[in-house]
Tab-separated table of C-alpha atoms in Angstrom:
chain	number	residue	atom	x	y	z
A	1	GLU	CA	-0.148	0.006	-0.241
A	2	VAL	CA	0.989	3.386	-0.764
A	3	GLN	CA	1.417	5.631	2.034
A	4	LEU	CA	2.907	8.652	3.750
A	5	VAL	CA	2.889	8.971	7.660
A	6	GLN	CA	3.727	11.515	9.521
A	7	SER	CA	5.238	12.110	13.405
A	8	GLY	CA	2.783	13.173	15.671
A	9	ALA	CA	1.264	16.019	17.068
A	10	GLU	CA	3.508	19.308	18.372
A	11	VAL	CA	3.400	21.676	21.240
A	12	LYS	CA	6.283	24.483	21.643
A	13	LYS	CA	6.732	27.650	22.778
A	14	PRO	CA	7.685	30.326	20.477
A	15	GLY	CA	10.507	31.005	19.444
A	16	GLU	CA	11.616	26.869	19.824
A	17	SER	CA	12.469	24.929	16.791
A	18	LEU	CA	11.138	22.264	15.251
A	19	LYS	CA	11.535	19.647	12.808
A	20	ILE	CA	8.242	17.479	11.502
A	21	SER	CA	8.562	14.087	9.370
A	22	CYS	CA	6.714	12.413	6.524
A	23	LYS	CA	7.847	8.904	6.062
A	24	GLY	CA	6.733	7.347	2.715
A	25	SER	CA	6.263	3.669	1.925
A	26	GLY	CA	5.135	1.127	-1.141
A	27	TYR	CA	6.623	2.835	-4.139
A	28	SER	CA	10.017	4.012	-5.132
A	29	PHE	CA	10.285	7.426	-2.989
A	30	THR	CA	13.304	9.122	-4.536
A	31	SER	CA	11.102	8.461	-7.752
A	32	TYR	CA	7.703	11.395	-7.071
A	33	TRP	CA	8.089	15.050	-5.450
A	34	ILE	CA	6.691	15.524	-1.377
A	35	GLY	CA	4.559	18.452	-1.522
A	36	TRP	CA	3.815	20.388	2.187
A	37	VAL	CA	0.254	21.780	2.678
A	38	ARG	CA	-0.649	24.242	5.508
A	39	GLN	CA	-4.257	24.240	6.800
A	40	MET	CA	-4.666	26.838	9.902
A	41	PRO	CA	-7.236	25.996	12.374
A	42	GLY	CA	-11.042	26.884	10.505
A	43	LYS	CA	-9.309	27.900	7.585
A	44	GLY	CA	-7.950	26.568	3.718
A	45	LEU	CA	-4.876	24.781	2.206
A	46	GLU	CA	-1.916	26.945	1.900
A	47	TRP	CA	0.730	25.118	-0.711
A	48	MET	CA	4.074	25.500	0.889
A	49	GLY	CA	6.933	24.142	-1.018
A	50	ILE	CA	8.166	20.715	-2.428
A	51	ILE	CA	10.902	18.278	-2.598
A	52	TYR	CA	12.471	15.719	-4.891
A	53	PRO	CA	13.444	13.233	-3.160
A	54	GLY	CA	16.276	11.639	-5.830
A	55	ASP	CA	18.363	15.088	-5.656
A	56	SER	CA	17.006	17.333	-2.977
A	57	ASP	CA	15.634	20.016	-5.743
A	58	THR	CA	13.750	22.376	-3.213
A	59	ARG	CA	11.013	24.948	-4.468
A	60	TYR	CA	8.855	26.730	-1.857
A	61	SER	CA	5.649	28.799	-2.390
A	62	PRO	CA	7.029	33.315	-1.893
A	63	SER	CA	4.844	33.235	1.047
A	64	PHE	CA	7.148	30.279	2.667
A	65	GLN	CA	10.568	31.320	1.597
A	66	GLY	CA	12.983	31.707	4.063
A	67	GLN	CA	9.859	30.628	7.201
A	68	VAL	CA	10.537	26.942	6.970
A	69	THR	CA	13.387	24.445	5.657
A	70	ILE	CA	11.938	21.753	3.038
A	71	SER	CA	14.454	18.588	3.344
A	72	ALA	CA	14.536	14.783	2.692
A	73	ASP	CA	16.675	12.080	3.854
A	74	LYS	CA	16.226	9.604	0.887
A	75	SER	CA	18.212	6.498	3.013
A	76	ILE	CA	15.201	5.868	4.834
A	77	SER	CA	12.500	7.726	2.836
A	78	THR	CA	11.924	10.599	4.779
A	79	ALA	CA	10.867	14.211	4.281
A	80	TYR	CA	10.811	16.844	6.588
A	81	LEU	CA	9.685	20.409	7.500
A	82	GLN	CA	11.527	22.324	9.992
A	83	TRP	CA	10.960	25.867	11.572
A	84	SER	CA	14.145	27.771	13.541
A	85	SER	CA	11.741	29.816	15.716
A	86	LEU	CA	8.322	29.206	15.953
A	87	LYS	CA	5.545	31.743	16.135
A	88	ALA	CA	1.811	31.438	17.425
A	89	SER	CA	0.939	32.062	13.727
A	90	ASP	CA	2.726	28.534	12.848
A	91	THR	CA	-0.076	27.028	14.496
A	92	ALA	CA	-1.828	25.104	12.122
A	93	MET	CA	-1.969	21.258	10.838
A	94	TYR	CA	0.347	20.468	8.223
A	95	TYR	CA	0.313	17.801	5.004
A	96	CYS	CA	2.471	16.264	3.452
A	97	ALA	CA	1.870	14.863	-0.208
A	98	ARG	CA	3.245	12.968	-3.135
A	99	HIS	CA	2.327	14.887	-6.516
A	100	VAL	CA	0.036	12.153	-8.790
A	101	ARG	CA	3.082	11.743	-11.459
A	102	GLU	CA	6.972	10.876	-11.159
A	103	ASP	CA	7.650	13.228	-13.698
A	104	GLY	CA	6.188	16.428	-11.460
A	105	SER	CA	3.773	17.621	-13.678
A	106	GLY	CA	0.392	18.174	-13.004
A	107	ASP	CA	0.814	19.503	-9.917
A	108	ALA	CA	-1.508	17.658	-7.564
A	109	PHE	CA	-1.169	15.601	-4.878
A	110	ASP	CA	-2.742	12.428	-4.892
A	111	ILE	CA	-1.627	10.984	-1.871
A	112	TRP	CA	-1.322	12.335	1.807
A	113	GLY	CA	-0.469	12.263	5.174
A	114	GLN	CA	-2.482	11.964	8.143
A	115	GLY	CA	-1.227	15.581	9.471
A	116	THR	CA	0.977	16.905	12.294
A	117	MET	CA	-0.923	19.537	14.341
A	118	VAL	CA	1.764	21.822	14.780
A	119	THR	CA	0.415	24.123	18.583
A	120	VAL	CA	2.639	27.027	19.454
A	121	SER	CA	2.070	28.872	22.845
A	122	SER	CA	3.533	30.236	26.054
B	1	GLN	CA	-6.928	36.609	0.374
B	2	SER	CA	-6.315	33.296	-1.149
B	3	ALA	CA	-5.107	33.896	-5.542
B	4	LEU	CA	-7.821	31.490	-6.534
B	5	THR	CA	-11.341	32.815	-5.760
B	6	GLN	CA	-14.042	30.005	-4.862
B	7	PRO	CA	-17.962	30.680	-3.674
B	8	ALA	CA	-17.648	30.343	-0.486
B	9	SER	CA	-20.696	27.580	-0.286
B	10	VAL	CA	-22.795	25.795	-2.240
B	11	SER	CA	-26.089	23.828	-1.778
B	12	GLY	CA	-28.036	20.748	-3.386
B	13	SER	CA	-30.239	17.791	-2.719
B	14	PRO	CA	-29.864	14.694	-3.182
B	15	GLY	CA	-29.697	13.407	-7.084
B	16	GLN	CA	-29.607	16.895	-8.631
B	17	SER	CA	-26.110	18.437	-10.263
B	18	ILE	CA	-23.679	21.275	-8.275
B	19	THR	CA	-21.019	23.350	-9.763
B	20	ILE	CA	-18.493	25.047	-8.132
B	21	SER	CA	-16.242	27.920	-9.815
B	22	CYS	CA	-13.080	28.529	-9.156
B	23	THR	CA	-11.736	31.626	-11.319
B	24	GLY	CA	-7.953	33.038	-11.406
B	25	THR	CA	-5.973	34.603	-13.939
B	26	SER	CA	-4.057	34.184	-17.247
B	27	SER	CA	-1.083	33.365	-15.526
B	28	ASP	CA	-2.273	30.192	-13.339
B	29	VAL	CA	-5.417	28.971	-14.254
B	30	GLY	CA	-5.977	30.198	-17.778
B	31	GLY	CA	-2.571	29.433	-18.549
B	32	TYR	CA	-2.039	26.079	-17.783
B	33	ASN	CA	-4.036	22.664	-17.529
B	34	TYR	CA	-3.166	22.115	-14.427
B	35	VAL	CA	-6.044	22.563	-12.174
B	36	SER	CA	-6.990	20.079	-9.740
B	37	TRP	CA	-9.594	19.627	-7.230
B	38	TYR	CA	-9.636	18.386	-3.608
B	39	GLN	CA	-12.608	17.274	-0.975
B	40	GLN	CA	-12.031	17.534	2.489
B	41	HIS	CA	-14.449	16.397	5.071
B	42	PRO	CA	-14.138	17.309	8.675
B	43	GLY	CA	-11.106	16.460	10.546
B	44	LYS	CA	-9.430	14.197	7.665
B	45	ALA	CA	-6.917	14.844	4.658
B	46	PRO	CA	-7.947	16.081	1.374
B	47	LYS	CA	-8.054	13.842	-1.283
B	48	LEU	CA	-7.586	14.467	-4.856
B	49	MET	CA	-10.862	14.136	-7.103
B	50	ILE	CA	-10.043	15.799	-10.568
B	51	TYR	CA	-6.188	16.646	-11.794
B	52	GLU	CA	-4.703	18.635	-14.926
B	53	VAL	CA	-8.467	19.714	-15.543
B	54	SER	CA	-10.615	17.008	-16.022
B	55	ASN	CA	-8.746	13.897	-15.469
B	56	ARG	CA	-10.297	11.407	-12.681
B	57	PRO	CA	-7.473	9.265	-10.155
B	58	SER	CA	-8.966	5.656	-9.505
B	59	GLY	CA	-11.169	5.397	-7.479
B	60	VAL	CA	-13.092	8.603	-8.007
B	61	PRO	CA	-16.772	8.206	-8.989
B	62	ASP	CA	-17.410	9.536	-12.775
B	63	ARG	CA	-20.283	11.547	-11.043
B	64	PHE	CA	-16.960	13.726	-10.712
B	65	SER	CA	-16.216	15.791	-13.414
B	66	GLY	CA	-13.543	19.165	-13.890
B	67	SER	CA	-13.558	21.393	-16.852
B	68	LYS	CA	-12.282	24.892	-17.874
B	69	SER	CA	-12.881	28.049	-20.153
B	70	GLY	CA	-10.831	30.836	-19.830
B	71	ASN	CA	-9.923	31.673	-16.345
B	72	THR	CA	-12.418	29.622	-14.829
B	73	ALA	CA	-11.873	26.056	-13.750
B	74	SER	CA	-15.213	24.198	-12.697
B	75	LEU	CA	-16.124	20.734	-11.021
B	76	THR	CA	-19.456	19.459	-11.048
B	77	ILE	CA	-20.624	16.785	-8.825
B	78	SER	CA	-23.817	15.135	-10.854
B	79	GLY	CA	-26.414	12.930	-9.173
B	80	LEU	CA	-25.418	14.642	-5.394
B	81	GLN	CA	-25.295	12.085	-2.398
B	82	ALA	CA	-24.984	12.885	1.192
B	83	GLU	CA	-21.718	11.882	1.227
B	84	ASP	CA	-20.807	14.659	-0.917
B	85	GLU	CA	-20.939	17.016	1.842
B	86	ALA	CA	-17.545	18.573	2.509
B	87	ASP	CA	-15.305	21.082	1.670
B	88	TYR	CA	-13.765	21.276	-1.924
B	89	TYR	CA	-10.581	23.137	-3.063
B	90	CYS	CA	-9.419	24.074	-6.517
B	91	SER	CA	-5.302	24.381	-7.411
B	92	SER	CA	-3.352	25.387	-9.619
B	93	TYR	CA	-0.237	26.041	-11.262
B	94	THR	CA	0.779	29.372	-11.543
B	95	SER	CA	3.585	31.336	-13.093
B	96	SER	CA	3.684	34.642	-11.426
B	97	SER	CA	6.653	35.546	-9.016
B	98	THR	CA	8.495	32.231	-8.337
B	99	PRO	CA	6.348	29.174	-10.111
B	100	HIS	CA	4.538	27.398	-7.578
B	101	VAL	CA	1.169	26.599	-6.529
B	102	VAL	CA	-2.012	28.232	-5.167
B	103	PHE	CA	-4.815	27.051	-4.178
B	104	GLY	CA	-8.279	28.191	-3.828
B	105	GLY	CA	-10.016	29.677	-0.724
B	106	GLY	CA	-12.698	26.544	-0.486
B	107	THR	CA	-16.087	25.911	-1.200
B	108	LYS	CA	-18.480	24.538	1.525
B	109	LEU	CA	-21.141	22.106	-0.290
B	110	THR	CA	-24.052	21.053	1.845
B	111	VAL	CA	-26.643	18.430	1.005
B	112	LEU	CA	-29.850	19.198	1.749
């Protein structure tokens, strides 16, 4: 079964760092782009960026460039999303998802992780 | 404010058809055939329903169809069923500033 399994919920204080993960299985992890999507409480979906685990080529939305870092470790089929200094406004559900096509075209995500809830509060 | 504009809500009765619109610009919806639609039930991850304007992933009922005209894409659901009640989001590749993907603000579908 093709699936993405994300790390568990996190509760952090403002200014702390955080790295959440997304482990792929059931397919060639290095052959498909993986993206991250933010959903703030009660709000819509926001595309944050994508990474190609095969060579770690990474693209960011202008809204998230410089705010987060996307990375991947292909040896363990895992993608990451990290923050160096969290803010209360980072409180949201974060989803990882796999591109529908191996070549990255289509710009759609067909396989989604279950989501990781990040709460930032003093 | 989202880059793509969707109606906040639509509704229909079981068996009816509804259409959700998604309006962008020539830099996104109108310029590329990379429009996708997602369904999201409360507390669940989104599910891909349509990609590349009108392609359905395996397992998605053919009651769901997508189309595009100019800068507006549409998702049509025919033969509405109770389980179709959910939030629906469109997305599109955009070439504005750094190429990336943008989502619409979402549409709440209520099955009466």
